[in-house]
mmCIF file of C-alpha atoms (C1' of nucleotides) in Angstrom:
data_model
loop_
_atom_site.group_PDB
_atom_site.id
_atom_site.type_symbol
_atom_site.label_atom_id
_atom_site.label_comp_id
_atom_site.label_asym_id
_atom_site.label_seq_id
_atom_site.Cartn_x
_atom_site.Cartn_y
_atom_site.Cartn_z
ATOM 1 C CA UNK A 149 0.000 0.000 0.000
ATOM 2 C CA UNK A 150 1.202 3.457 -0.971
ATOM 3 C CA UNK A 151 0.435 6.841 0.542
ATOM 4 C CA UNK A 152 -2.652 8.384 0.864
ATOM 5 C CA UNK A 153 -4.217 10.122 -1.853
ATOM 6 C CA UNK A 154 -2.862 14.425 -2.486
ATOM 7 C CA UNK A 155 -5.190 16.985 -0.884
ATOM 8 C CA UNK A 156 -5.490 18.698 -4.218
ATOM 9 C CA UNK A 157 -8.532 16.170 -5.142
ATOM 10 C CA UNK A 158 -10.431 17.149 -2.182
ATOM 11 C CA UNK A 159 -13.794 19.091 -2.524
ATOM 12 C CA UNK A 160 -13.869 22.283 -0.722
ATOM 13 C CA UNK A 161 -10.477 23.114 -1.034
ATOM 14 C CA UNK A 162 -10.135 26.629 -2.069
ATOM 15 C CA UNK A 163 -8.758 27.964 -5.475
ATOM 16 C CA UNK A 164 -7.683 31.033 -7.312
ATOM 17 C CA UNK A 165 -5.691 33.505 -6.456
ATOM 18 C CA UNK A 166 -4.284 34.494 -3.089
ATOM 19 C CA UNK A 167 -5.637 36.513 -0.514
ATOM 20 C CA UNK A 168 -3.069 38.557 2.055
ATOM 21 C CA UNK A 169 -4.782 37.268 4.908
ATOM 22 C CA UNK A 170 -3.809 33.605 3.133
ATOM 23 C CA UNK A 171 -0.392 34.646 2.491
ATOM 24 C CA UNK A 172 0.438 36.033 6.017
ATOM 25 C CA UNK A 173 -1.013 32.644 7.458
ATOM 26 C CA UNK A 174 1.696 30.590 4.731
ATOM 27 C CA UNK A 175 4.393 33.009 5.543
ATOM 28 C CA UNK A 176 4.277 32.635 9.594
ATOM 29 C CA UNK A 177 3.374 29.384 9.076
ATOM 30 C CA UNK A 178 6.585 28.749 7.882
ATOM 31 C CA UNK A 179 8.550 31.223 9.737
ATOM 32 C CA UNK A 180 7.999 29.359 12.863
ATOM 33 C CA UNK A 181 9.443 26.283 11.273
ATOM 34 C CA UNK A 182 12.645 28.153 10.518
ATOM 35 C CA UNK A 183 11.743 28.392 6.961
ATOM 36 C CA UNK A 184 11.217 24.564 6.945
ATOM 37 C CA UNK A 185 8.486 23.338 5.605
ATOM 38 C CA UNK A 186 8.841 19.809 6.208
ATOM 39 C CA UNK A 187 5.722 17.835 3.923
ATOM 40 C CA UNK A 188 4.081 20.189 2.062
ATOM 41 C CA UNK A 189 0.688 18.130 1.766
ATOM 42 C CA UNK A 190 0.431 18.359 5.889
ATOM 43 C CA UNK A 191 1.096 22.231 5.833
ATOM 44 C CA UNK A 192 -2.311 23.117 4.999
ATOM 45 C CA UNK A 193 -3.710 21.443 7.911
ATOM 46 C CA UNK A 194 -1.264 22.589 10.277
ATOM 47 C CA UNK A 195 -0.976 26.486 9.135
ATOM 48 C CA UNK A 196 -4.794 26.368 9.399
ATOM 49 C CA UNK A 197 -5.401 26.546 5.400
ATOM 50 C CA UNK A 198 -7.713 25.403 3.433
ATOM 51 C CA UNK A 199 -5.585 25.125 0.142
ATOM 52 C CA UNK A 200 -3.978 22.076 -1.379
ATOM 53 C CA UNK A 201 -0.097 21.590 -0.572
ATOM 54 C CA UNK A 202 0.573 21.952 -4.131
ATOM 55 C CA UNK A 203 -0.796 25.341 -3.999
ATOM 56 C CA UNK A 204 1.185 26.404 -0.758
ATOM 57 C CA UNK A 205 4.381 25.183 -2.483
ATOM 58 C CA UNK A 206 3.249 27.053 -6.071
ATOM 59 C CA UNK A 207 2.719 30.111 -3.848
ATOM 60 C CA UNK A 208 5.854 29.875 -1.725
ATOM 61 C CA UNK A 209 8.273 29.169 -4.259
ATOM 62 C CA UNK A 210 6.804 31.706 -6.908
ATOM 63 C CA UNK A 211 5.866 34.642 -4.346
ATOM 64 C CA UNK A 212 6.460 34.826 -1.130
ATOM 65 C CA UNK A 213 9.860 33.291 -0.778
ATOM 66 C CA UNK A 214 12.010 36.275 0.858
ATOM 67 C CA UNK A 215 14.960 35.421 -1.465
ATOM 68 C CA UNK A 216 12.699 36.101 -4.609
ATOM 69 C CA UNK A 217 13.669 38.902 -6.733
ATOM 70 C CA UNK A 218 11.065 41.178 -8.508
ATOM 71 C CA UNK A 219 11.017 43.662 -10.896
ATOM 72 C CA UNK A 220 12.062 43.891 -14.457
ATOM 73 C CA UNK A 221 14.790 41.444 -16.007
ATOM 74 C CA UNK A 222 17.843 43.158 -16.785
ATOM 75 C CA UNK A 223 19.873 42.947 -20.497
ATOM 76 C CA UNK A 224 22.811 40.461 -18.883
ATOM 77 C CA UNK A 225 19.688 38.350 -17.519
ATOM 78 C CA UNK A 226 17.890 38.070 -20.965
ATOM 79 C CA UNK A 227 21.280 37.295 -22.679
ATOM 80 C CA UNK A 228 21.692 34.190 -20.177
ATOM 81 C CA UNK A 229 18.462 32.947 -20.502
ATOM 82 C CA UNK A 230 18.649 33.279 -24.423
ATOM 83 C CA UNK A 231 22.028 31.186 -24.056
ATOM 84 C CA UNK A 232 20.682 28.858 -21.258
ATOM 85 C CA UNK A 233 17.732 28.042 -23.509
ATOM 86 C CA UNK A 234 19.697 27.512 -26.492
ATOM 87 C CA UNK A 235 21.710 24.852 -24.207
ATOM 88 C CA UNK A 236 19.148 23.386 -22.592
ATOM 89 C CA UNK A 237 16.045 24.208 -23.827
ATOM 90 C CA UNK A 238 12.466 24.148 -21.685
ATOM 91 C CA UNK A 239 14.253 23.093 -18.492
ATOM 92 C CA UNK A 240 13.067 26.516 -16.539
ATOM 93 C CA UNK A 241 13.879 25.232 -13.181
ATOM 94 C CA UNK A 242 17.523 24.472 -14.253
ATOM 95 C CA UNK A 243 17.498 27.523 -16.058
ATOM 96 C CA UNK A 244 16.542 29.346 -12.566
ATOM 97 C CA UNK A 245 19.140 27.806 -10.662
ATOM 98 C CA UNK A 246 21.729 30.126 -12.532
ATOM 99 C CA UNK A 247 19.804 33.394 -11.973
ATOM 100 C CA UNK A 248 20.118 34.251 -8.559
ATOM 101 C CA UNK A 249 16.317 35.034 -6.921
ATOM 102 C CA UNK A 250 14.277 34.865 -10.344
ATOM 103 C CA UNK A 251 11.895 31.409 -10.196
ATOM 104 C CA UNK A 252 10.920 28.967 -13.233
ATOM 105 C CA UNK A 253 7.751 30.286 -13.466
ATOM 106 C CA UNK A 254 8.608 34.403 -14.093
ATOM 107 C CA UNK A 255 11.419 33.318 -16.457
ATOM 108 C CA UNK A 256 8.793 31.164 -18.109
ATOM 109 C CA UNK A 257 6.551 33.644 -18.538
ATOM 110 C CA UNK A 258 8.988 36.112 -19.694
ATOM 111 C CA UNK A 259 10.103 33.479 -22.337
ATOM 112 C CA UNK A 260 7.170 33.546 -23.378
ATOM 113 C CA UNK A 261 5.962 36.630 -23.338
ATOM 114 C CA UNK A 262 9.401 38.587 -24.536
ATOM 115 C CA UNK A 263 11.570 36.452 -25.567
ATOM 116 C CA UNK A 264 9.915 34.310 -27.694
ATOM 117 C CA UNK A 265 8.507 37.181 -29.988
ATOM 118 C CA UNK A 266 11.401 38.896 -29.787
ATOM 119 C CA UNK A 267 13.500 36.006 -31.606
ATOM 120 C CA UNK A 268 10.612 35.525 -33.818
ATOM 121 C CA UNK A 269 10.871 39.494 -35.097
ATOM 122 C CA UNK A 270 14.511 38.538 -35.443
ATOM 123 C CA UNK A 271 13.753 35.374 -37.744
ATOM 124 C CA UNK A 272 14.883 32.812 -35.192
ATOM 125 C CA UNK A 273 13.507 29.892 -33.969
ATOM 126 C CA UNK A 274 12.583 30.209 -30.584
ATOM 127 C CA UNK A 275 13.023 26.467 -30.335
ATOM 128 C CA UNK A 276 15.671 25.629 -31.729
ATOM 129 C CA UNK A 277 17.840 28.708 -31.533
ATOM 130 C CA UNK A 278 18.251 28.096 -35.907
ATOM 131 C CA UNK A 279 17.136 30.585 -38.052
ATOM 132 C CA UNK A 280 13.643 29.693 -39.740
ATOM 133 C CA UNK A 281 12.815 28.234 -42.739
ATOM 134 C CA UNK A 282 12.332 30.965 -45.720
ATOM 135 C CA UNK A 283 8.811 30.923 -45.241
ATOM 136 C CA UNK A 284 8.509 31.164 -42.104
ATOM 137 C CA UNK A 285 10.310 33.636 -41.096
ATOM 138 C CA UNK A 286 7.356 35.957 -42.871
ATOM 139 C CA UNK A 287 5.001 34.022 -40.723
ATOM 140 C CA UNK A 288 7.212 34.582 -37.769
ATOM 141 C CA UNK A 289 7.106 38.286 -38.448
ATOM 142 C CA UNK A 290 3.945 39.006 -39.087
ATOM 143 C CA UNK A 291 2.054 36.534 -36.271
ATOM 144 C CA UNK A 292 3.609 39.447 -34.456
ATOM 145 C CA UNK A 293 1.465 41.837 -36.558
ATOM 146 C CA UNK A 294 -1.466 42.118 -36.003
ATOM 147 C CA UNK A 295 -4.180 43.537 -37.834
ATOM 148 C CA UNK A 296 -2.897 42.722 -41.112
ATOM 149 C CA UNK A 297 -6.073 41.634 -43.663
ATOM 150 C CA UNK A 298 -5.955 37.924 -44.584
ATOM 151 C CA UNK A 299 -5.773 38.239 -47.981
ATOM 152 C CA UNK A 300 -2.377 39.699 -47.566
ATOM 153 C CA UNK A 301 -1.150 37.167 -45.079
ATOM 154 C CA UNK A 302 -1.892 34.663 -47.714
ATOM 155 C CA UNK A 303 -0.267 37.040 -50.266
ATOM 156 C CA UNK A 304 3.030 36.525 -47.947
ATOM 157 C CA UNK A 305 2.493 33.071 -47.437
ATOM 158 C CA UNK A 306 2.634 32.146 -51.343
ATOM 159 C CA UNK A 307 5.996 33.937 -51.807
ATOM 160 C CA UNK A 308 7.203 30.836 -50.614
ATOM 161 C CA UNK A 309 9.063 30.185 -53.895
ATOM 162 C CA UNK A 310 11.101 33.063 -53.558
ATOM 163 C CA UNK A 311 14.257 31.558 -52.262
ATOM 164 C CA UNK A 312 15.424 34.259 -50.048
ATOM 165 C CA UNK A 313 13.948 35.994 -46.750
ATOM 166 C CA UNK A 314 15.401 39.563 -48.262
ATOM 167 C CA UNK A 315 13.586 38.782 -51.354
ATOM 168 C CA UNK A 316 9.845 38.097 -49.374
ATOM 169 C CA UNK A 317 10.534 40.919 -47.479
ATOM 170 C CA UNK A 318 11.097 42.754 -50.816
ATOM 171 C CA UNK A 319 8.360 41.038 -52.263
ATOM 172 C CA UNK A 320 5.969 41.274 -49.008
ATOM 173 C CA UNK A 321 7.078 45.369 -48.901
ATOM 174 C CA UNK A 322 5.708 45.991 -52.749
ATOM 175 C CA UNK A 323 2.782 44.057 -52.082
ATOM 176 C CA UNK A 324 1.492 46.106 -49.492
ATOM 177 C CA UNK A 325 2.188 49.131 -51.204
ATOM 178 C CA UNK A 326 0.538 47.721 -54.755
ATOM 179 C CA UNK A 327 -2.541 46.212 -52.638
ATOM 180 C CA UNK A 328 -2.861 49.984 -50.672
ATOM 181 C CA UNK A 329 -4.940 51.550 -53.190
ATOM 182 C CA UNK A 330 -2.793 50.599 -56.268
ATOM 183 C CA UNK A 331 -0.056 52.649 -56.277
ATOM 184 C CA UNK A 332 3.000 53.868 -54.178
ATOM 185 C CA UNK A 333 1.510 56.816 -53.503
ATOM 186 C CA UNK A 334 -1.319 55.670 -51.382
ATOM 187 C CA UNK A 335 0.851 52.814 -49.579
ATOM 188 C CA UNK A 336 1.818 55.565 -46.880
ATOM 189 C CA UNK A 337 -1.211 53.627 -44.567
ATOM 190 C CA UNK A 338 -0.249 50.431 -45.004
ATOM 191 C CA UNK A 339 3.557 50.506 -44.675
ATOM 192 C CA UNK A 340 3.134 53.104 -41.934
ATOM 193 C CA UNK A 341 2.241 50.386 -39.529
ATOM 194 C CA UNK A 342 5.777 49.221 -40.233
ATOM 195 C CA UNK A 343 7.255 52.113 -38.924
ATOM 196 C CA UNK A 344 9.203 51.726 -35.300
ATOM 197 C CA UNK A 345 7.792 55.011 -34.864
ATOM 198 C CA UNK A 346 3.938 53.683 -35.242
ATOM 199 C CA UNK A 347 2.918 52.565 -31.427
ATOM 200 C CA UNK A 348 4.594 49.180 -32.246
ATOM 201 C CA UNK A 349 2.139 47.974 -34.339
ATOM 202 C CA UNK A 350 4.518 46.156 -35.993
ATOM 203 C CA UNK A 351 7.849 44.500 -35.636
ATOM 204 C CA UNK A 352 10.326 47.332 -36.089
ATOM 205 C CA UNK A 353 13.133 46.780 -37.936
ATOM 206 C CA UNK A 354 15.479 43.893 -36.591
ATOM 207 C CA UNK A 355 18.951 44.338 -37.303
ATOM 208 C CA UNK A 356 20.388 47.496 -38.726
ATOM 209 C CA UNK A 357 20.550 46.725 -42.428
ATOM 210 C CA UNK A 358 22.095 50.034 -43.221
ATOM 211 C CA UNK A 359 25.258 48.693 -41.019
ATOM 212 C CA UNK A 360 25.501 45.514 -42.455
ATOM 213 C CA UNK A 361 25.462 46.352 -45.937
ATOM 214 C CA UNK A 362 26.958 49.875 -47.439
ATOM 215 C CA UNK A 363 24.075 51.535 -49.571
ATOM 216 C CA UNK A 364 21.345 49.446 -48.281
ATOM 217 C CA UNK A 365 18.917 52.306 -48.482
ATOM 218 C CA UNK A 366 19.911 53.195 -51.978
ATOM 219 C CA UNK A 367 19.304 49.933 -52.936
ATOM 220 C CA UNK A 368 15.892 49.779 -51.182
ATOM 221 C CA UNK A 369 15.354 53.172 -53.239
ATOM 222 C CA UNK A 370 16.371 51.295 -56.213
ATOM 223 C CA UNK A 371 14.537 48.631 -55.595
ATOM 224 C CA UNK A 372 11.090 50.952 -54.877
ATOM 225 C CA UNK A 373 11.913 52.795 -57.698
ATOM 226 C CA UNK A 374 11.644 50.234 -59.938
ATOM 227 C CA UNK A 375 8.243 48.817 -58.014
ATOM 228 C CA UNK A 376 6.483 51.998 -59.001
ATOM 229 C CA UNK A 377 5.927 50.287 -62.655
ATOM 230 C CA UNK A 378 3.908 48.077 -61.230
ATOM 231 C CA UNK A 379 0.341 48.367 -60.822
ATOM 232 C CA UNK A 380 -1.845 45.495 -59.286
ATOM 233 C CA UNK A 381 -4.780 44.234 -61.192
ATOM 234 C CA UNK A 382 -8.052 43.711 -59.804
ATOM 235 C CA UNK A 383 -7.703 39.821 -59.931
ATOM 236 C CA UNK A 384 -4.235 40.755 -58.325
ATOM 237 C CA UNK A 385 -4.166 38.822 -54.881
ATOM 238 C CA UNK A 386 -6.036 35.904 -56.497
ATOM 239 C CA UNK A 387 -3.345 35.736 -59.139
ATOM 240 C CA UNK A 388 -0.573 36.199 -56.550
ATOM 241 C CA UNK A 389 0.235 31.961 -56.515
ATOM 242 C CA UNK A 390 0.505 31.585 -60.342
ATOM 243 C CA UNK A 391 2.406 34.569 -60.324
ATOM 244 C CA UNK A 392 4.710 33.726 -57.377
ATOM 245 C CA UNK A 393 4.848 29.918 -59.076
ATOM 246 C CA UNK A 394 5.933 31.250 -62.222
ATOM 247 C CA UNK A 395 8.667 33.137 -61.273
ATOM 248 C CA UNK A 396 9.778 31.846 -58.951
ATOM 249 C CA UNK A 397 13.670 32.115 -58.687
ATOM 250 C CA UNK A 398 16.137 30.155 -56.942
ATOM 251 C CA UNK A 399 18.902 31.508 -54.754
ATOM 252 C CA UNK A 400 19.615 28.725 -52.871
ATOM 253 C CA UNK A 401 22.644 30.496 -51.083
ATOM 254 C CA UNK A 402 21.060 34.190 -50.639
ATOM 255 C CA UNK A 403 20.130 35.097 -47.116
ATOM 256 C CA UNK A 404 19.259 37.873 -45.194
ATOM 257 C CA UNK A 405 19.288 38.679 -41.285
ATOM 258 C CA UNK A 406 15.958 39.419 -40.782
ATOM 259 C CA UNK A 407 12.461 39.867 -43.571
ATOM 260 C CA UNK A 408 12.010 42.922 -40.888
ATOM 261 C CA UNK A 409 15.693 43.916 -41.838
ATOM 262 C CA UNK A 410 14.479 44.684 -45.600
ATOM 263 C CA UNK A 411 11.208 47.015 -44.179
ATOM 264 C CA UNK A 412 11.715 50.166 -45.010
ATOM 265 C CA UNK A 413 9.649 53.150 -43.495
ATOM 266 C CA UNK A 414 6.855 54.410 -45.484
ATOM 267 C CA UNK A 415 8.034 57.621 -44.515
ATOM 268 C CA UNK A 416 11.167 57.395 -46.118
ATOM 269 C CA UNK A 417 9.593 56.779 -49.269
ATOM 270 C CA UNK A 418 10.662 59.513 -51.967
ATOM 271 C CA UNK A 419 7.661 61.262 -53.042
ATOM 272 C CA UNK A 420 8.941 60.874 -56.905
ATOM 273 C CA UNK A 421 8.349 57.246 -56.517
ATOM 274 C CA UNK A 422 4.978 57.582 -55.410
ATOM 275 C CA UNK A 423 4.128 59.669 -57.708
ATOM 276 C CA UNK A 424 5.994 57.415 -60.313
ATOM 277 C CA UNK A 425 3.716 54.628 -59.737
ATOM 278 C CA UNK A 426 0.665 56.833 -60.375
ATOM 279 C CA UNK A 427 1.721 57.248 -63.788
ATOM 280 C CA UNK A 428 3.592 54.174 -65.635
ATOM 281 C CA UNK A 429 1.597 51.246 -66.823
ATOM 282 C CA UNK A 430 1.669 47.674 -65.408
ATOM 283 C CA UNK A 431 4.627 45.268 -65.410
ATOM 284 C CA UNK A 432 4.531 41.690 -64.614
ATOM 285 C CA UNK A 433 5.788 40.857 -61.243
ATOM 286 C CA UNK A 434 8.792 39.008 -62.142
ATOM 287 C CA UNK A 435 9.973 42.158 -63.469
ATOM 288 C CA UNK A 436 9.145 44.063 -60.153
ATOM 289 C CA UNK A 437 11.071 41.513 -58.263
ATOM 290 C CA UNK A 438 14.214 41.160 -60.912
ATOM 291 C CA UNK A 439 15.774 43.910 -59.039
ATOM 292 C CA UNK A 440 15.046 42.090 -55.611
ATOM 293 C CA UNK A 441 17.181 38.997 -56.824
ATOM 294 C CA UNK A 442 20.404 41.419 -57.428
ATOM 295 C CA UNK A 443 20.638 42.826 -53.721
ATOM 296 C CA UNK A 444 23.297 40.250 -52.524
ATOM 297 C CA UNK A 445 23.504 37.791 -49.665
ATOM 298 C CA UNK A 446 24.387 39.954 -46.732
ATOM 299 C CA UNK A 447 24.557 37.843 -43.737
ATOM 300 C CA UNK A 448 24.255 34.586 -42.601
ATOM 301 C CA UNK A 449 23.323 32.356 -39.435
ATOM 302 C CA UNK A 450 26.395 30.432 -40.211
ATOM 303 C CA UNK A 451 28.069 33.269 -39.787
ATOM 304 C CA UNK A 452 30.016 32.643 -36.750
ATOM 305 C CA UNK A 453 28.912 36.686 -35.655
ATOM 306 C CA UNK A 454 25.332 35.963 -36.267
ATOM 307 C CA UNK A 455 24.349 34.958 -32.474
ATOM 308 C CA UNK A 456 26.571 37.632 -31.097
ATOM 309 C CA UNK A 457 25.660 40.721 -33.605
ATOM 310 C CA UNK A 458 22.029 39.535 -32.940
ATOM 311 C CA UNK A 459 22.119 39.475 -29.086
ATOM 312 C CA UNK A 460 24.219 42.837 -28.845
ATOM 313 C CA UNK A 461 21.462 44.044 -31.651
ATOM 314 C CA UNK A 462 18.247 42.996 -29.176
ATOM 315 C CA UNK A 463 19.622 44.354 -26.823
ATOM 316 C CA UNK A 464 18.373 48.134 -28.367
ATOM 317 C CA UNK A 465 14.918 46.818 -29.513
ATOM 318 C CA UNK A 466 12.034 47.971 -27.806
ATOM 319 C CA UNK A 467 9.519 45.009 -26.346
ATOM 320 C "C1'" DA B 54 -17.675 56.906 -21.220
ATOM 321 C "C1'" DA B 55 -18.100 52.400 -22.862
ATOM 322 C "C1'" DC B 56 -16.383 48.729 -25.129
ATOM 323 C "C1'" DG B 57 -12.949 45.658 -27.347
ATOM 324 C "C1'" DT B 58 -8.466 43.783 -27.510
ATOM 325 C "C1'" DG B 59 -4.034 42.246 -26.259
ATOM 326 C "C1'" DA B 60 -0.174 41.755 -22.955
ATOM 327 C "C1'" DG B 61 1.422 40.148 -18.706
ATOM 328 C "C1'" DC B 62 1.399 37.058 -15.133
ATOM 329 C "C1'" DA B 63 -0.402 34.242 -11.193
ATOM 330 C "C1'" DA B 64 -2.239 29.990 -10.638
ATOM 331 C "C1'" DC B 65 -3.896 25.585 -12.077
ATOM 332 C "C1'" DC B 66 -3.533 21.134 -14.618
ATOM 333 C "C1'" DG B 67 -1.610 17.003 -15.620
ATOM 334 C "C1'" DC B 68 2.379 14.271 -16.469
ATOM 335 C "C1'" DC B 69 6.844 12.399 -14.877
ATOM 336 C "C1'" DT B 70 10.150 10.720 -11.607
ATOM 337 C "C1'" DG B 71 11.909 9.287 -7.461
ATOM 338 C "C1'" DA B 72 10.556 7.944 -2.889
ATOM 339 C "C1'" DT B 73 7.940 5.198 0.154
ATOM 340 C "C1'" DG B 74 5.418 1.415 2.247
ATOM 341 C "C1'" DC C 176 9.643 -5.853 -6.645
ATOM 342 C "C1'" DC C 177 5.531 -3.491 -7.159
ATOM 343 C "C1'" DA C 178 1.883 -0.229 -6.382
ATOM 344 C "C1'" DT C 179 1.102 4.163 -5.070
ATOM 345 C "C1'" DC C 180 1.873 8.859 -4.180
ATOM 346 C "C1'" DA C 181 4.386 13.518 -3.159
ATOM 347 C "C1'" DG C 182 6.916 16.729 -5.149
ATOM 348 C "C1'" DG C 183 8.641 18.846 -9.147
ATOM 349 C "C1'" DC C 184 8.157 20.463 -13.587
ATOM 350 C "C1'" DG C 185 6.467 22.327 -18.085
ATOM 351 C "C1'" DG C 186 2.311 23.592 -20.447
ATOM 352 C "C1'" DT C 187 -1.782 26.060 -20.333
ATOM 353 C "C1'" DT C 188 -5.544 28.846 -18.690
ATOM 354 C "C1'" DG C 189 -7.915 32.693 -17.265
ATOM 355 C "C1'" DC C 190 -7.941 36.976 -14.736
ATOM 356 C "C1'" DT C 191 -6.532 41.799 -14.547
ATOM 357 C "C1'" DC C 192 -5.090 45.898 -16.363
ATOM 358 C "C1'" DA C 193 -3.619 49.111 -19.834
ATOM 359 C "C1'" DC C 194 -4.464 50.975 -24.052
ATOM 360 C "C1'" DG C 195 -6.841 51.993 -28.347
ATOM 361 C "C1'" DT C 196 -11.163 52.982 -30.761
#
DNA sequence: AACGTGAGCAACCGCCTGATG
DNA sequence: CCATCAGGCGGTTGCTCACGT
């Protein structure tokens, strides 16, 4: 015969969240045991709770331990986690042990609520620490976007064939100006939202592009410059996967740091452009991406800077 | 001012492992 | 050795609050 049944199963026994008159009973409970708590099923009973000793321990160990440390994590914290993570993955309570008064659960929930979306913006896998597969890394991005109409999402999604993240970027960045009201001009709404300056409704940009590669904004210039002969058809979004399929190009070596990397600012759009598109008559969209497939590989995961550019690099992006 | 939405986080759920009888 | 359970752990839920419309 084992033990007796847990507590936990017991009707009656109070759930939810703590009250302070609860929490002062736990805490002098244990105070008068010399912060031992011996069996955690009995101390219910002998504190004078009615709570489950799973509960008392939960609470304990995630809250009222003196030794706990609150507040917000600080940069050299994140960086550890991000490298304890990528080393041992979900194990929270190992990865608590090494950070001196934070518990399993807060750097959980920070994982998952900071962390995680952070890498994502960046075009790594949370998981596995790898950089994501070309299509996801739009999908990444923009699950961290919302608002973004369906139609466009699906858009991104059949890019798939373009063999580089800069080029979906590139190719994700004219859409949204072509779908805006069909032309450059009127994009200003659309590509706004992918502004750092526009109340973080979308992912800012990830690394600094401009850093990484001399003349990256002339290039995007370039590149816009050359978008503003296209004009979408109606049929345009419902053409999008034949169009994608058929010119589709392979670069199986081209990589980028980030689909965010290649956003550029509305804003920064140069009003000749806009006012370009207005005006010149529609081109077929492997000619609006032909320009896309010259920008060349910049940067690369294998790259044995990637993980250390990228962590110095999060380290200035806003949450 | 009212309502909707999303982020953050405390707490619960359920599984796993080692301990116990 | 086996059955059973307590404690520990990771995943998930749901509440609260802040913010936008």
């Amino acid at each position: 015969m084992g033990r007796s049944p847990c507590c936990c199963h017991d009707a009656g026994v109070k759930k939810g969240p703590w009250t302070e008159e609860e929490d002062r009973t736990l805490v002098e409970h244990i105070q008068r045991h010399g912060g031992h708590v011996g069996s955690w099923r009995n101390l219910p009973k002998a504190a004078g709770l009615n709570r489950c000793g799973k509960s008392c321990r939960l609470r304990w160990t995630n809250y009222l331990r003196p030794d706990i440390k609150r507040g917000n994590f600080t940069d050299d914290e994140e960086r550890l986690i991000i490298a304890l993570h990528a080393e041992l993955g979900n194990k929270w309570s190992t990865i608590a042990t090494h950070l001196n008064g934070r518990t399993d659960n807060e750097i959980k929930n920070y994982w998952n609520t900071h962390i995680r979306k952070k890498l994502l913006r960046m075009g790594v896998d949370p998981v596995t620490h790898q950089r994501l597969p070309h299509d996801d890394v739009l999908g990444g991005a923009l699950a961290a976007a919302p608002g973004l109409p369906e139609a466009l999402l699906s858009a991104a999604a059949s890019l798939g064939g373009l063999n580089s993240v800069l080029m979906q970027a590139q190719a994700l960045q004219l859409l949204l100006q072509a779908v805006s009201n069909g032309g450059a001009a009127a994009s200003a709404g659309l590509m706004a939202s992918f502004s750092p300056a526009a109340d973080n409704a979308m992912p800012p940009p990830m690394l600094n592009a401009s850093s990484i590669v001399p003349n990256f904004q002339d290039q995007q210039m370039s590149l816009l410059a050359h978008a503003a002969n296209y004009r979408p058809a109606d049929d345009y979004l419902s053409n999008l996967a034949s169009f994608a399929e058929h010119d589709a190009v392979r670069q199986p070596n081209a990589s980028a740091p980030t689909a965010a990397a290649a956003l550029v600012p509305a804003s920064s759009f140069p009003q000749e452009v806009a006012a370009a598109a207005d005006r010149r008559p529609v081109q077929g969209f492997s000619d609006l991406l032909s320009e896309a497939m010259e920008v060349p590989s910049m940067y690369s995961l294998e790259d044995e800077h990637f993980w250390k550019d990228m962590l110095a690099e999060s380290n200035h992006l806003p949450l």
